[in-house]
Amino acid sequence: MQFPGRRKKLIGSSQNDLYDHCLQFYGQPPLENISLTEFETFAVERLKLLKTVENLGVSCVKNSEQYTKKLDAEISSLNFPQKAELSEQKVQGGISEYEKRRKDHISHFILRLAYCQTEDLRRWFIQQEMDLFRYRFNDLHSKHKTDFLHKNNLKYETVSAEEKKSLQDKLIASSYGLSGTKVEEHDVYKVPFQDALDLVRTRKVYLLAGNAYIPHHEIVTIVLNDFRTRLSKALAMTARSLPAVQSDERLQPLLSHLSHAYVGQDYSIQKNIGKISLEQIDALSGKSFPLCMRHLHKALRENHHLRHGGRMQYGLFLKGIGLSLEQALQFWRSEFVKGKVDADKFDKAYAYSVRHMFGKEGKRTDYTPYSCMKVILSNPPSQGDYHGCPFRHSDPELLKQKLQNYKVSPSGTNQILELVKGMHYQLACQKYFELTHNVEDAGFSLNHPNQYFTESQKLLSGGRDIKKEVDMSQRSQENPASVTRPSQANSKQAHEEMGDLDSFFQDE
Amino acid sequence: TAGAPSSAWACLPDLLPLYYRRLFPFSQYYRWLSYGGVSKNYFQNREFSFTLKDDIYVRYQSFTTQNELEKEMQKMVPYKIDIGAVYSHRPSQHNAVKSGTFQALEKELVFDIDMTDYDDVRRCCSAADICSKCWTLMTIAIRILDRALREDFGFHHLLWVYSGRRGVHCWVCDDAARKLSVAARSAVAEYLSLIKGGEETVRKVVLSDPIHPFINHSLSVVERYFCQYAIVEQDILGSKESVDKVLALLPEDILSFPVVLSQYQYFTSRYQYQSNFTILSEIMLQYCYPRLDVNVSKGVNHLLKSPFSIHPKTGRISVPIDLKELNTFDPFEVPTISLICEELERPRADEAEDDDVKDKENEQEAGERRRIRDYKRTSLAKYVKVFDRFLEAMARSRKGEMLQKSDLQKDF
């Protein structure tokens, strides 16, 4: 059916329907055809955006002025939607708002293909998409928020005026930024607490008889919950239909590169197994371990014991630096036996979990050493624990003492504490690296304890000179792994395409 | 007091078989875990784990009937029994199931309060020891958590159990609780957590204005017990060392108050120092507020010690706690296995039973009847009664729900 004139009009009206709100739930996949170039560009640019979302989430307080400014800038420079109204005039030579929304839509669905395959990838993707969605929803005017709820059929039960009045004081005491007038004038929603977990977890909401009472301005959390549930289900479904997509030779190399190159090295594949002897560990802990692992090692030596969280974080780190299973068993057993655990009990109770870490028990998943992000954000330590990130989880006073004990200069300690105050935990650890290794510039961007160790060893064995050389060699080490995967006739062509893509992945 | 722990341990191989044959309340236990038979195979798909003699640990035990449960327990004589999740398939056959499809589906929401987690704030005991002075911490924990789980979260069917040595467990058995996801469980546990920080944190409670209603409720419980517990029993102002620990929690400008030197007065005179109410609240909470292990609560497949199992180190039975008698609950009065086995052997005046009734029963019913008569002769009786009341409340609730449902469907 080729009726150019009429066709244009049709597209015109469906355009308005499809992208009439700047925010969407990504319920419907795109139905149009796009070029391979657009496919690649869209995917890569969204990935850059999500990567920025991730970085800002760790280095700034979410929704602070700094966070907002930086994210705004990135969204703008990558041409993602920002304006609430479609009818905003197209900037001279720029891209229309409509086109930005289209890109938003399509790029999300492409990344679903790349990030649906494993639990870790899915978790990462959902986390960043949620943070991005939260940011964009909060940016909307109240009217547009309500519009969004209506358009997406999100009906939440509202609380009656009498109930609002009787609970007024309690509501004000539980919800941030709520006043008496706000309670009277705006809706308060009542949802089962299971639908408001983020607010429950942080105790930012009033609970009564199993219901959470959400003021209008907090409705984003409920919407986010919905968003997460839908996206999670959708990714599971996508994973099932993935084989069909992967068989397309044009797409497979790109999708594979997307999911590997950006999430970074995970130290899951052991290199240098057995190169380190157990006798070296004490010395290494002082020279080349990041503070968290040095702390854990010390606690283990002193108490001859570590609780589960500490065993996992430290044990996997040791695996990452190259300890073999036999060495690990010997290491843990010799230490625990000095404490209250006899060799028999160790073999029965603890050996199992060491083997588990190496993938020799149970699900036989080879557990990967924790990245800084994981250590900082999950499983905070409680009474009797020594794991976590000292820059994040220790009292500043105690941290200061510890740094002084480790002979860090007072000025250096202050620099570190300033970074900690600004919540730049990984930068603080990097500074610790610089101070303990006596270098001006660490020469790398710290995001993994094992990376700290590798870089330290490199430095101490005189294995590098200038920052740039290392970055280059690191990158060329990572890429061949993902490029050699598609062993097909047109792999040469894929290789050439890879060349172009590499330039997209340069770090700032 | 009933039986020294060390003798209990030595006698376990002899006492346990007797316990499982004649005292363990199997029919109530089965009734509990079947939850009215509303879900098919709920009991059959439940995982149990046993720790046998010589520390042999076996997982994925499951049973098809109450009878099979009894026979297996009497045969294996477990030293410890843990209850796990209800799975998608029979746990005992999990190896035969296609990998990835065997999953934990439901489990009670549970909490484990362990006295060791309070070591930094109790002076009387440490590690596995407990005494009447620090037991108050458990009383406080139960009051605070019970209220919150009922009033804030809307749960109705809570079973509080003494762990047998140094803590208490809570089993939230509502339908909605059993169906909670991992994320929901962890959110509930975090909502209930106020003590944050490990070895490296000195000030573990930080309150901000305004104070959430949940914290206010919890504070009023803590305030009721604080003077008796912390000042009198724990004597936290009694030595320079422990006073220093309290002072470490105060911001520096407070230290200039001369009244700090006058022990008891300082805390009772808080009304004079309204502006410092928050700080005082933080201190009281740090000393008394419940410390729970989030990891125990969040896993759907997490295994927890079973009610009515024995604690091998103390010989005490994990008994349900009657909240109506909470203030007088004494962990040292909880019966040990040696006590109740001994009570079983004592001859009874009214031994003559209706023998005619015996003839009409079948073997299982006779066994049960005998067992009911048996435990009723021992100190275990009152605890089984608590359990019975708990089960009845759940049954009534289920009946009410079914009536509601059939009303909605207009069934007659």
Coordinates of C-alpha atoms in Angstrom, one line a residue, chain A residues 61-65 138 145 168-183 186-188 198-200 202-207 213-221, chain B residues 208-213:
Chain A
V61 CA 24.0 12.2 46.6
K62 CA 21.1 11.3 44.4
N63 CA 18.9 14.3 43.5
S64 CA 21.4 16.7 45.0
E65 CA 22.1 19.8 43.0
N138 CA 10.8 13.7 39.7
K145 CA 2.9 13.2 36.8
Q168 CA -2.4 14.0 60.0
D169 CA 0.3 14.2 62.7
K170 CA 1.5 10.7 62.0
L171 CA 1.7 11.3 58.3
I172 CA 3.7 14.5 58.8
A173 CA 6.1 12.8 61.1
S174 CA 6.8 10.0 58.7
S175 CA 7.1 11.6 55.3
Y176 CA 9.7 14.0 54.2
G177 CA 8.5 17.4 53.2
L178 CA 4.9 17.0 54.2
S179 CA 3.0 19.8 55.9
G180 CA -0.6 20.1 57.3
T181 CA -1.8 22.0 54.3
K182 CA -0.3 19.5 51.8
V183 CA -2.1 16.7 53.5
H186 CA -3.4 16.8 48.0
D187 CA -4.2 13.2 47.7
V188 CA -2.7 10.6 50.0
D198 CA 11.8 1.4 49.0
L199 CA 9.9 3.7 51.3
V200 CA 9.4 0.9 53.9
T202 CA 14.2 3.4 54.6
R203 CA 11.2 4.1 57.0
K204 CA 10.1 7.1 55.0
V205 CA 6.5 6.3 55.1
Y206 CA 3.7 5.8 57.6
L207 CA 2.5 2.2 58.0
Y213 CA 0.3 5.9 53.3
I214 CA 2.0 7.7 50.4
P215 CA 1.7 11.5 49.9
H216 CA 1.2 12.6 46.3
H217 CA 4.8 13.9 45.9
E218 CA 6.2 10.5 46.9
I219 CA 4.2 8.6 44.4
V220 CA 7.3 8.1 42.3
T221 CA 8.4 5.3 44.6
Chain B
S208 CA 16.6 12.9 62.9
D209 CA 13.7 15.2 63.3
P210 CA 10.8 14.5 62.9
I211 CA 10.8 11.2 64.7
H212 CA 8.9 8.4 62.9
P213 CA 5.8 7.1 64.8

